[in-house]
Coordinates of C-alpha atoms and ligand atoms in Angstrom, one line a residue:
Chain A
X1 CA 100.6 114.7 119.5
X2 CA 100.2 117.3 122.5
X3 CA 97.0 117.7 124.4
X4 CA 95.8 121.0 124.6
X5 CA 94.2 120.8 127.6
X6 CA 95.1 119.5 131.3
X7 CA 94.3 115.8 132.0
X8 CA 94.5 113.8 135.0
X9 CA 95.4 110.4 135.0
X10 CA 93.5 107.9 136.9
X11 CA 94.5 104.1 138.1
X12 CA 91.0 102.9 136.3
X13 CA 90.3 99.5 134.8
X14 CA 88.6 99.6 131.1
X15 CA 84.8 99.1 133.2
X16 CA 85.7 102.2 135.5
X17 CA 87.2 104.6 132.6
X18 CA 83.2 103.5 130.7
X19 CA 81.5 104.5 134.0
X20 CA 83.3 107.7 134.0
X21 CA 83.2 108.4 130.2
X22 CA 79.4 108.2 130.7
X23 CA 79.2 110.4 133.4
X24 CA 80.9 113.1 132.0
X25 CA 79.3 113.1 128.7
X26 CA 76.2 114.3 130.9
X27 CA 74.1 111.5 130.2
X28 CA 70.4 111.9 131.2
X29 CA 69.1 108.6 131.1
X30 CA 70.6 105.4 132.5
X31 CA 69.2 101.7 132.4
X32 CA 70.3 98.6 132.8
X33 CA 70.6 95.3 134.2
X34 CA 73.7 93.4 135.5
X35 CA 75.3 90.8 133.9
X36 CA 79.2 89.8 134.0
X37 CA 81.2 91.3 133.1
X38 CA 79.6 94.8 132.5
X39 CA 78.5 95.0 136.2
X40 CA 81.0 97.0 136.8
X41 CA 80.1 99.9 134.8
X42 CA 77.0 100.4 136.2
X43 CA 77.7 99.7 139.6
X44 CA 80.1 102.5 139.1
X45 CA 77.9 104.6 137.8
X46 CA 75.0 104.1 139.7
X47 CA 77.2 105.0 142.7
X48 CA 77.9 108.5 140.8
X49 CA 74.1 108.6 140.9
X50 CA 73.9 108.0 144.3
X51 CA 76.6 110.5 145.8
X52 CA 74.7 113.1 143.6
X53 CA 77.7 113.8 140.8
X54 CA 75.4 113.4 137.9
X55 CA 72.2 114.4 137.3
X56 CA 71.1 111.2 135.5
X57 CA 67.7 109.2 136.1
X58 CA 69.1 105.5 136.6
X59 CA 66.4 102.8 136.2
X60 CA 67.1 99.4 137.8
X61 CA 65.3 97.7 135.0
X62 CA 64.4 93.6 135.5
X63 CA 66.0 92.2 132.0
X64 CA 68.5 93.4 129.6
X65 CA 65.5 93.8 127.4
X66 CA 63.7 96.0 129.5
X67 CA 66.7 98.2 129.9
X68 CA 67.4 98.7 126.2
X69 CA 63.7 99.6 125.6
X70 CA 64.1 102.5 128.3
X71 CA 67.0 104.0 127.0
X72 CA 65.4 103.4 123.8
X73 CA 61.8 105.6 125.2
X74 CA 64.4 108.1 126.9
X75 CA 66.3 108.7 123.6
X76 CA 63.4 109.1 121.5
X77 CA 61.9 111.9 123.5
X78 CA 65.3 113.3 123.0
X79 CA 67.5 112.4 126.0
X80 CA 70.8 111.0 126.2
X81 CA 70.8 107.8 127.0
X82 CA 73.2 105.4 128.0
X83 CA 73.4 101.6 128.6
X84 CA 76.0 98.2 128.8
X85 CA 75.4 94.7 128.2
X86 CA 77.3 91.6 127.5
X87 CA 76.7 87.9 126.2
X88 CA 73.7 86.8 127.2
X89 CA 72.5 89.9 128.2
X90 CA 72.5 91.4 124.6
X91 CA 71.4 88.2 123.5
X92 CA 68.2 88.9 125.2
X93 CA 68.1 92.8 123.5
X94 CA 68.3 91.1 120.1
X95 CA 64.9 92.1 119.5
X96 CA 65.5 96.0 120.9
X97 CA 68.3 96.2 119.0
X98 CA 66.4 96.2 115.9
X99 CA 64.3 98.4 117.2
X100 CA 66.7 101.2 118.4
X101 CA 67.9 101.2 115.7
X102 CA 65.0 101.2 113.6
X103 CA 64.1 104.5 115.7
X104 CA 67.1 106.1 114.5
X105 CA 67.6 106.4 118.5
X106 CA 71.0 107.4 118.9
X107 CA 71.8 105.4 122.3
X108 CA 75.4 104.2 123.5
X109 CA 75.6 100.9 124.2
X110 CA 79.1 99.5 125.9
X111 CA 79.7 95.5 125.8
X112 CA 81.9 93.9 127.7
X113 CA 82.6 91.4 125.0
X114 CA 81.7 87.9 126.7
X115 CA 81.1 84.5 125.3
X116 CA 78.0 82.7 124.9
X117 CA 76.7 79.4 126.9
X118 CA 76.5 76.4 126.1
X119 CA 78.5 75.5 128.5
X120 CA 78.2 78.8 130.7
X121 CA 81.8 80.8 130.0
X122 CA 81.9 84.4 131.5
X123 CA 85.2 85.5 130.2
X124 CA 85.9 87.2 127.0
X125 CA 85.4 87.0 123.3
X126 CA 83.5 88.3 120.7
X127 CA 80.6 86.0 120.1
X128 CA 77.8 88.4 121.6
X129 CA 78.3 91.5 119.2
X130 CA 79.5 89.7 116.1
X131 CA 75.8 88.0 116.4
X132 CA 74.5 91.8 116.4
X133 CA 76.3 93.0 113.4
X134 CA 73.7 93.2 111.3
X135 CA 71.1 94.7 113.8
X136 CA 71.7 98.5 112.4
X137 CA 73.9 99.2 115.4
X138 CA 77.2 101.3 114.6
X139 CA 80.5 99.0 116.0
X140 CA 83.4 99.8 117.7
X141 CA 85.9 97.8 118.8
X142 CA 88.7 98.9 122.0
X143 CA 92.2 97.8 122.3
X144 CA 92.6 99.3 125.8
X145 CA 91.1 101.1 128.8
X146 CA 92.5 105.1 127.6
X147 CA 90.5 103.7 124.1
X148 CA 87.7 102.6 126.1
X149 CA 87.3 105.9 127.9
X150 CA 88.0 107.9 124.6
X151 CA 85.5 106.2 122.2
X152 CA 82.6 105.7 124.7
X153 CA 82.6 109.7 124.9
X154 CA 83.4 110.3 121.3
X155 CA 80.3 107.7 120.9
X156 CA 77.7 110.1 121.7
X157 CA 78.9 112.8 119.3
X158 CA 79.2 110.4 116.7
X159 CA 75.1 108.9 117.3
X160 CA 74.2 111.9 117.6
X161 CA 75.6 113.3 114.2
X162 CA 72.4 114.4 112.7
X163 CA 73.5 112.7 108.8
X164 CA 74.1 109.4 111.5
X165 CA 71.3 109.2 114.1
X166 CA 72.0 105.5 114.8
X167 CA 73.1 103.7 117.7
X168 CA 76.6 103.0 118.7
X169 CA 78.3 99.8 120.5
X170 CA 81.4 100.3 122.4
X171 CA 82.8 96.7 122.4
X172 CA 86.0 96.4 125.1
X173 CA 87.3 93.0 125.6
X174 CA 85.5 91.0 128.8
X175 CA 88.1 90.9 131.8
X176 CA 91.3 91.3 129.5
X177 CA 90.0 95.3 129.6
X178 CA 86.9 95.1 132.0
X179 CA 88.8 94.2 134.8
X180 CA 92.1 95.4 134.5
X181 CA 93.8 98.3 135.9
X182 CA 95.4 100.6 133.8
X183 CA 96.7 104.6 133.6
X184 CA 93.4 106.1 131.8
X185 CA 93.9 110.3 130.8
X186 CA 90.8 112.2 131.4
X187 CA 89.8 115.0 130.6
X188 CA 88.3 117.2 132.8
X189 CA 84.3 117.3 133.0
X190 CA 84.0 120.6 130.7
X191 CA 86.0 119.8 128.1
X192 CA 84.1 116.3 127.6
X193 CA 80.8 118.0 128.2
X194 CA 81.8 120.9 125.7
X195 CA 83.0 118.3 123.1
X196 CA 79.8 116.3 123.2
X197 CA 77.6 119.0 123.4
X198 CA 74.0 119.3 122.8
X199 CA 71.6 116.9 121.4
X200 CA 70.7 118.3 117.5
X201 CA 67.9 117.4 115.8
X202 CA 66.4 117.2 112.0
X203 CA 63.0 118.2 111.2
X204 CA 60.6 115.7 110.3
X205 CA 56.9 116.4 108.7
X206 CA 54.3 115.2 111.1
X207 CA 50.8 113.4 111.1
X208 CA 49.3 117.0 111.4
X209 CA 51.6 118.0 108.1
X210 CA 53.4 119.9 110.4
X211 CA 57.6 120.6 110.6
X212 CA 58.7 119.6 113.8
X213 CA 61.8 118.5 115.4
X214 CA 62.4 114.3 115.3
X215 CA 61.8 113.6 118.7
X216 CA 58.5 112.5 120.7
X217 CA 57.1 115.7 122.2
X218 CA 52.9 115.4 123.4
X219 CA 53.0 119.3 122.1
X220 CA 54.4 118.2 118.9
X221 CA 53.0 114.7 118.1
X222 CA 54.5 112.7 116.0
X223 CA 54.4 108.8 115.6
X224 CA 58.2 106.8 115.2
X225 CA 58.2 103.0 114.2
X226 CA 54.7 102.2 113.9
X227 CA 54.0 99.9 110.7
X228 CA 55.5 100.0 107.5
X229 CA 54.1 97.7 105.2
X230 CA 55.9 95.9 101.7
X231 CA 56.0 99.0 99.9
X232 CA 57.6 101.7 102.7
X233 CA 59.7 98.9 104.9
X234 CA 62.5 98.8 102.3
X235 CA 63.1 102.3 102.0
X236 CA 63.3 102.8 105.8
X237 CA 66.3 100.1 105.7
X238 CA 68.3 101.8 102.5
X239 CA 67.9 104.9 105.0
X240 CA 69.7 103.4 107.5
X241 CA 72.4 101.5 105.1
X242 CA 72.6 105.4 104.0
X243 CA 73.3 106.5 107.7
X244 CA 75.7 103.8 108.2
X245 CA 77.3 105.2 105.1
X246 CA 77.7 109.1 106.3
X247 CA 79.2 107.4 109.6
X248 CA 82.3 105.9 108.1
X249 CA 83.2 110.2 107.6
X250 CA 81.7 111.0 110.6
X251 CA 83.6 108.4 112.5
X252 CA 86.9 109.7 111.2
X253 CA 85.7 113.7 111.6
X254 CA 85.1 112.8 115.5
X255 CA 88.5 111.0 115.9
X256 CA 90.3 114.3 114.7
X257 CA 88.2 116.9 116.9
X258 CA 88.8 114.2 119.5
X259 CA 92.8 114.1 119.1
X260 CA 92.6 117.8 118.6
X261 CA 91.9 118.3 122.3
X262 CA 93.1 114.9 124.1
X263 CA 96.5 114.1 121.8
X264 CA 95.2 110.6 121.2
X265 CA 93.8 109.6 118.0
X266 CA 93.1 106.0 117.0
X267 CA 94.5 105.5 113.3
X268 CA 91.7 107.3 111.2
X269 CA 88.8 106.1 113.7
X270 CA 88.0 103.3 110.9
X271 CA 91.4 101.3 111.2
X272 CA 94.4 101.6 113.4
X273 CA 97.9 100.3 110.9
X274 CA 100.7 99.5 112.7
X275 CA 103.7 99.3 110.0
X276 CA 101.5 97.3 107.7
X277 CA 101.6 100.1 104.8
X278 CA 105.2 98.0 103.7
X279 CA 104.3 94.8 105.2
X280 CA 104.9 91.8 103.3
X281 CA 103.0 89.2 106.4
X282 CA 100.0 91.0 108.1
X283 CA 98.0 90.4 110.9
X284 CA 94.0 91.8 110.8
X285 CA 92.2 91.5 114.6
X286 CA 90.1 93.8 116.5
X287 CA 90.4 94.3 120.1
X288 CA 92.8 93.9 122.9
X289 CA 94.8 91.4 121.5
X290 CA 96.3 94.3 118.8
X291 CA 98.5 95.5 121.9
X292 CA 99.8 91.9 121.8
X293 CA 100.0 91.7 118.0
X294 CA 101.9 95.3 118.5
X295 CA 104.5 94.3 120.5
X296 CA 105.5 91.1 118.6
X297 CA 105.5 93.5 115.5
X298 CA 108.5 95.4 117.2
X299 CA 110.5 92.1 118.1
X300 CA 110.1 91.2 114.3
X301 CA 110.6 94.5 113.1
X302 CA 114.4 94.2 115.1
X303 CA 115.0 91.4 113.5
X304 CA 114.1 92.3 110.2
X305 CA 111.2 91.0 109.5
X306 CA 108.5 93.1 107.2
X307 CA 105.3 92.6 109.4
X308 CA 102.7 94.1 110.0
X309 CA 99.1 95.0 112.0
X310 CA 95.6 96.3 110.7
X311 CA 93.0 96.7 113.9
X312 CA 89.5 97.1 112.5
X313 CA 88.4 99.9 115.6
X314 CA 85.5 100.7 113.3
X315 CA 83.5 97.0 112.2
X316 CA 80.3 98.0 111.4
X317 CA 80.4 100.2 109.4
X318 CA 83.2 98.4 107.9
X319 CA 85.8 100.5 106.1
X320 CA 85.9 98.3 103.1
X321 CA 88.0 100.7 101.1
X322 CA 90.8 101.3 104.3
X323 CA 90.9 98.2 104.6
X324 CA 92.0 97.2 100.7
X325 CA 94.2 100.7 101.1
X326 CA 96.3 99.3 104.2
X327 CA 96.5 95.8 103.0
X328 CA 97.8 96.6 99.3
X329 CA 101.0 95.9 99.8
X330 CA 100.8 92.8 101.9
X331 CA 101.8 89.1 100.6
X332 CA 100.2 87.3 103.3
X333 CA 97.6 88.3 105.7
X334 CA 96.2 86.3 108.5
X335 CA 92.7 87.6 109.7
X336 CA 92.0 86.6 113.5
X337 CA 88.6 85.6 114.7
X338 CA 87.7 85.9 118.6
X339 CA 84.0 84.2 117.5
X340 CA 83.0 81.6 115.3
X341 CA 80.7 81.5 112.7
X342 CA 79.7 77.5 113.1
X343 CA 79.3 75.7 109.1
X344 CA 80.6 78.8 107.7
X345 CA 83.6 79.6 105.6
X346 CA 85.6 80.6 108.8
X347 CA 85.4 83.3 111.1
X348 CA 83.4 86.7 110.6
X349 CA 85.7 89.0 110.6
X350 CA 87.6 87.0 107.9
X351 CA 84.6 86.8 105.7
X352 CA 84.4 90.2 105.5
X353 CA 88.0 91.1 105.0
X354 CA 88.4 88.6 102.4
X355 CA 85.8 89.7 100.5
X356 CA 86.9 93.1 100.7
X357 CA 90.2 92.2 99.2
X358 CA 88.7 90.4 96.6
X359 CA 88.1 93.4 94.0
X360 CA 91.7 94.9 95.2
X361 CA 94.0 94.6 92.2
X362 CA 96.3 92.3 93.9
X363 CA 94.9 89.6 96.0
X364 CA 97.6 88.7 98.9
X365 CA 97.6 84.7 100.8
X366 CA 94.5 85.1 103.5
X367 CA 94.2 82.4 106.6
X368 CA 91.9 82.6 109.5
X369 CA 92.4 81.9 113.0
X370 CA 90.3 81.4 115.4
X371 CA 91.5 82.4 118.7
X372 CA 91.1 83.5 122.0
X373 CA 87.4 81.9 123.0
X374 CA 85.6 81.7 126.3
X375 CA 88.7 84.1 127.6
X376 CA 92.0 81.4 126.4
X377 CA 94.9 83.4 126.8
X378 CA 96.6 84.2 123.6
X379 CA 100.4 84.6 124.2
X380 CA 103.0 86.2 121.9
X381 CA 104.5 83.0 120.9
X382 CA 101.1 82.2 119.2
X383 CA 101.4 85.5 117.3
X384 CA 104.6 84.8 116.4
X385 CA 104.1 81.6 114.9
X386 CA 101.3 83.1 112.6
X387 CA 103.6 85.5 111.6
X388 CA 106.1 82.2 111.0
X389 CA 103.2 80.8 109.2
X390 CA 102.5 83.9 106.7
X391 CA 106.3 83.7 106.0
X392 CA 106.2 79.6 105.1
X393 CA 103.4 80.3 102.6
X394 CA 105.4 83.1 101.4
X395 CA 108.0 80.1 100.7
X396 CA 106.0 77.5 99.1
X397 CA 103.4 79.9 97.4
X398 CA 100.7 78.2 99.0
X399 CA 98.0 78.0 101.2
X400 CA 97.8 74.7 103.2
X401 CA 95.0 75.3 106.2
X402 CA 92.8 78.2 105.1
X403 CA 91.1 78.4 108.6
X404 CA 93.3 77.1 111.5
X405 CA 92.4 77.3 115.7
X406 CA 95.1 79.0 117.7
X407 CA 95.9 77.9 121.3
X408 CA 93.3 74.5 121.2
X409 CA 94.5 71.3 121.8
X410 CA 94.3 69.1 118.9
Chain B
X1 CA 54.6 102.6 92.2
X2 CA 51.3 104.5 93.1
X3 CA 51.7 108.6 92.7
X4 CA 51.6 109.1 96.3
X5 CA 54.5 107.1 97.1
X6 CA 58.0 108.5 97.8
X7 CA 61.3 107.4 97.7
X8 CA 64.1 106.6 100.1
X9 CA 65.5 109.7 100.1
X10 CA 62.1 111.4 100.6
X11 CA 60.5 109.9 103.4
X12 CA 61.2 111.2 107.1
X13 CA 63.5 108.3 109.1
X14 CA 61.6 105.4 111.9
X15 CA 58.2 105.6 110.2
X16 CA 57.5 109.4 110.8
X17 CA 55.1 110.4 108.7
X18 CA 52.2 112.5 107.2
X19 CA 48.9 111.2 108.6
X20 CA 50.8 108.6 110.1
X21 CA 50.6 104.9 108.6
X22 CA 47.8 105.6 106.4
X23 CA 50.6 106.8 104.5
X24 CA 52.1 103.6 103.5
X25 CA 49.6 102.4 100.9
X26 CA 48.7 99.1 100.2
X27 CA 47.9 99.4 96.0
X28 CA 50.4 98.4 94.0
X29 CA 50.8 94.8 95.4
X30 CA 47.6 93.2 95.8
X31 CA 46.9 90.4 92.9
X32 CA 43.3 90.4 93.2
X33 CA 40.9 93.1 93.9
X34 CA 36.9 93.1 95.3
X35 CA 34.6 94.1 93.0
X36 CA 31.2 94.9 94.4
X37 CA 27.7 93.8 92.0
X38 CA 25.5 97.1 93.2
X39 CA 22.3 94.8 92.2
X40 CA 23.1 92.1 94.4
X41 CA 24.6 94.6 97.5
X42 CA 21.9 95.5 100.7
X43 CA 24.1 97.7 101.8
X44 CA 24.4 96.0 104.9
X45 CA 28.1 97.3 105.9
X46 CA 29.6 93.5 107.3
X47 CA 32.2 93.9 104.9
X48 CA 33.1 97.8 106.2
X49 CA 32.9 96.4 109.6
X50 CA 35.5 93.2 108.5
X51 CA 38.0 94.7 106.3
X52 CA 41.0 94.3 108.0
X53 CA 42.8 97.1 106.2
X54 CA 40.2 99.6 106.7
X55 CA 39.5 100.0 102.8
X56 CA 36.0 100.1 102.5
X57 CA 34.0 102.8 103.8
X58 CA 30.5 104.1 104.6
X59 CA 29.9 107.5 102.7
X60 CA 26.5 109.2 104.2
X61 CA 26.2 111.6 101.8
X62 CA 26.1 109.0 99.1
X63 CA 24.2 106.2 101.2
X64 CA 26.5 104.0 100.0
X65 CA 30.0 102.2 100.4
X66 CA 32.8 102.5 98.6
X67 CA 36.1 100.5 98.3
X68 CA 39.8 102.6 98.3
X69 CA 41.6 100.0 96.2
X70 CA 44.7 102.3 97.4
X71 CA 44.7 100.4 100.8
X72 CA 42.9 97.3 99.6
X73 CA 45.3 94.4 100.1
X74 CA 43.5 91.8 98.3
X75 CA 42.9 89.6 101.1
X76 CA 39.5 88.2 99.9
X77 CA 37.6 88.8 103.3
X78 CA 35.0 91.2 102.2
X79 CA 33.8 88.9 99.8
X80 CA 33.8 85.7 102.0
X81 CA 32.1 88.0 104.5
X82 CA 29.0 89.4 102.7
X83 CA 25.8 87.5 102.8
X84 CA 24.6 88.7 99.3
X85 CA 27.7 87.2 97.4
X86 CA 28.4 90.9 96.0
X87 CA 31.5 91.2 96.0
X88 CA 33.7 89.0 93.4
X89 CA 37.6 89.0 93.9
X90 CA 38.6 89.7 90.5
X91 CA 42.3 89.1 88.9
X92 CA 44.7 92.3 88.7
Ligands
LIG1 S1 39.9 92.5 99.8 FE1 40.5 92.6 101.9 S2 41.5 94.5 102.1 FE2 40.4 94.6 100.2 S3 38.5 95.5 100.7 FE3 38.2 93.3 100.8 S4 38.6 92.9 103.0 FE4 39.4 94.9 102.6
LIG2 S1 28.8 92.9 102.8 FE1 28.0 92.6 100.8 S2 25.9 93.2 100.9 FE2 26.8 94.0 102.7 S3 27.5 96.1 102.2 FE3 29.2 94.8 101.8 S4 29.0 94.2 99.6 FE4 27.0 95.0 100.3

């Protein structure tokens, strides 16, 4: 795909092409509150401030809590707003998380995916977020700094998307993509500021019975969140399961635009398949350790092996039906877990893919692995065995282990 | 469902609203509901002044309370409240 217009290329690791993703999607509102390993991006950004390159109020704010509810004030009067957390630090926005989103507040949120204590861990995995599915807030999930950069930017467009209005997480993999230098393509500052554009809004009936745009104005009052009781609550949440609905087209409508004037596209936005349409073993992860998955794919595919790789980009919403699409023609998959879901039936993300699959006419062998927590290194040997795996119950016709732990000493 | 109340796909998103959440009516799912005996009541406004849902109400023009059963909740308090022993929590 050819870009259509110039780009620069910039030694940036996956924290530094966030900062600068966020600056040039004009961003009025910044707050936040350090925490490994997100520091980074808004150190960077707050040095941006500093040297007078943006025009953005940053608020040193004293908990991660503190700093979600600012962005969450600033969006609702209609700024852009812009934040990142990690671990712990979204941990302690649990409760503002509900509420942004609740708000309809369309604020970007980038996590430096980090484990959770106990014992204290500060390197990556996906325990943080994949506790926050379910808080309303729109998931997506990097494999590298360039997708970092793009989807932090195409973020705002996507909140923003008056049929969405709903908050967006840009997950990136702690240290494996915080703190690593890569190439990242940028654009230059008007093309990303022209491709976000303006902030839109719907019209919403007031207290005064009144039309007037959804946004907190003291010329046009109007009251957001303030109590819904047994018979309104529900219908506020099938709004939001509605919103989350109209994203999954929104989501792949950005994507396109997006490629249009970059050259890069991520699959369809929802899921990125790497040979897996005639894959008889597939593997189903999200995150940086598809680039890994990716290049044992092309040693197998030399040697004449039918496999296979399905990145989720998109989680939440989850593409049930691209998911059951890519995957019809698999034998074996094995769904891989960076979190655990502790007394449950495996990991997360293979809950959700398994029961995905099970109204697909033909139901494929599906494993689990759990891999890759508190930051363990997963090499492509380890991929390569699960791959050897899929192919052995291809053999025998059976499943043995249905959830298994990749890299841990036994 | 009351008259009043609207459906998913009619109501404004995060709790924006007409008259703001007076809106979101309590009716439809109390079990019990206050009945007042206008013999027994002095009119002395404690259970106005206690209803936590701020169903009952003082009308001047009448001289008298009266009880919007579209906000009561059914909680019982008037009626523990009132030193007359008016008001009876009656059975939906
Ligand atoms: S029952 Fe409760 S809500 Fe209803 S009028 Fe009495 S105090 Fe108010
Ligand atoms: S508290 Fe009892 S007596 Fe007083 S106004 Fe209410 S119903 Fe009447």
């Amino acid at each position: 795909m050819k870009s259509v217009v110039k780009q620069e290329v910039l030694a940036l690791n996956g924290d530094e092409a966030v900062a600068f993703a966020a600056k040039q999607s004009d961003v009025d509102v910044v707050a936040a509150y350090p925490i490994t390993p997100q520091t980074i991006i808004v150190e960077r950004f707050s040095e941006y401030v500093a040297n007078g390159e943006v025009e953005t109020e940053f608020v040193c704010t004293e908990s991660e809590h503190s700093a979600l509810t600012a962005c969450l004030a600033a969006s609702v009067t209609g700024a852009r707003a812009f934040t990142a957390s990690a671990s712990a630090g979204l941990a302690l926005m649990h409760e503002m998380l509900f509420v942004t989103s609740g708000c309809r507040a369309p604020v970007v949120m980038a996590i430096a995916n980090r484990a959770l204590s106990a014992p204290l861990n500060i390197h990556g995995d996906h325990s943080d977020t994949m506790t926050e599915r379910d808080s309303g807030w729109i998931q997506i999930y990097v494999e590298n700094a360039q997708e970092a950069y793009d989807s932090v930017i195409q973020a705002f467009k996507i909140a923003e998307n008056t049929d969405v209005l709903l908050p967006v997480i840009v997950g990136l993999d702690g240290f494996t993509l915080s703190h690593t230098l890569e190439n990242v393509h940028v654009l230059s500052d008007d093309a990303v500021k022209r491709f976000v554009g303006t902030r839109k809004f719907i019209n919403v009936t007031n207290h005064e019975g009144r039309t007037v745009p959804f946004k907190l104005d003291p010329d046009n009052p109007t009251s957001m969140g303030p109590i819904a009781l047994p018979n309104y609550y529900f219908e506020f949440k099938r709004q939001q399961e509605e919103a989350m609905k109209n994203a999954l087209k929104v989501i792949q409508d950005v994507n396109k635009e997006y490629a249009e004037i970059s050259g890069r596209s991520y699959g369809d936005g929802l899921v990125d398949a790497y040979y897996v349409e005639d894959a008889e073993v597939a593997i189903v992860c999200l995150g940086s350790t598809a680039g890994t998955v990716k290049a044992v794919v092309d040693e197998l595919r030399a040697e004449g092996v039918k496999a296979g790789l399905l990145r989720i980009r998109t989680f939440r919403p989850l593409p049930v039906e691209r998911i059951v699409d890519t995957l019809k023609n698999a034998k074996a998959v094995a769904v891989m877990d960076r979190s655990m879901s502790f007394g449950g039936n495996g990991g997360p993300v293979f809950h959700e893919v398994r029961h995905a699959l099970y109204d697909a006419d033909k139901h494929p062998y599906i494993v689990n692995y759990i891999y890759g927590l508190g930051g363990r290194d997963t090499s492509p040997m380890q991929i390569r065995k699960i791959y050897e795996d899929l192919q052995k119950i291809l053999r025998i016709k059976r499943v043995e282990t249905r959830v298994q732990y990749l890299g841990l000493r036994e | 469902m009351t008259a009043k109340e609207k459906s998913w796909k009619e109501i404004s998103p995060a709790g924006v609203c007409w008259k703001s959440s007076t809106q979101f009516l309590t009716g439809d799912w109390k079990t019990y509901k206050p009945v007042r005996d206008l013999e027994k009541c002095t009119r002395c406004l404690l259970c106005v002044l206690f209803c936590p849902d701020g169903a009952i109400h003082w009308k001047p023009e009448k001289g008298d309370i009266e009880f919007d059963y579209n906000f009561c909740k059914g909680c019982g308090i008037c009626a523990n409240e009132c030193p007359a022993k008016a008001i009876e929590m009656k059975l939906e």
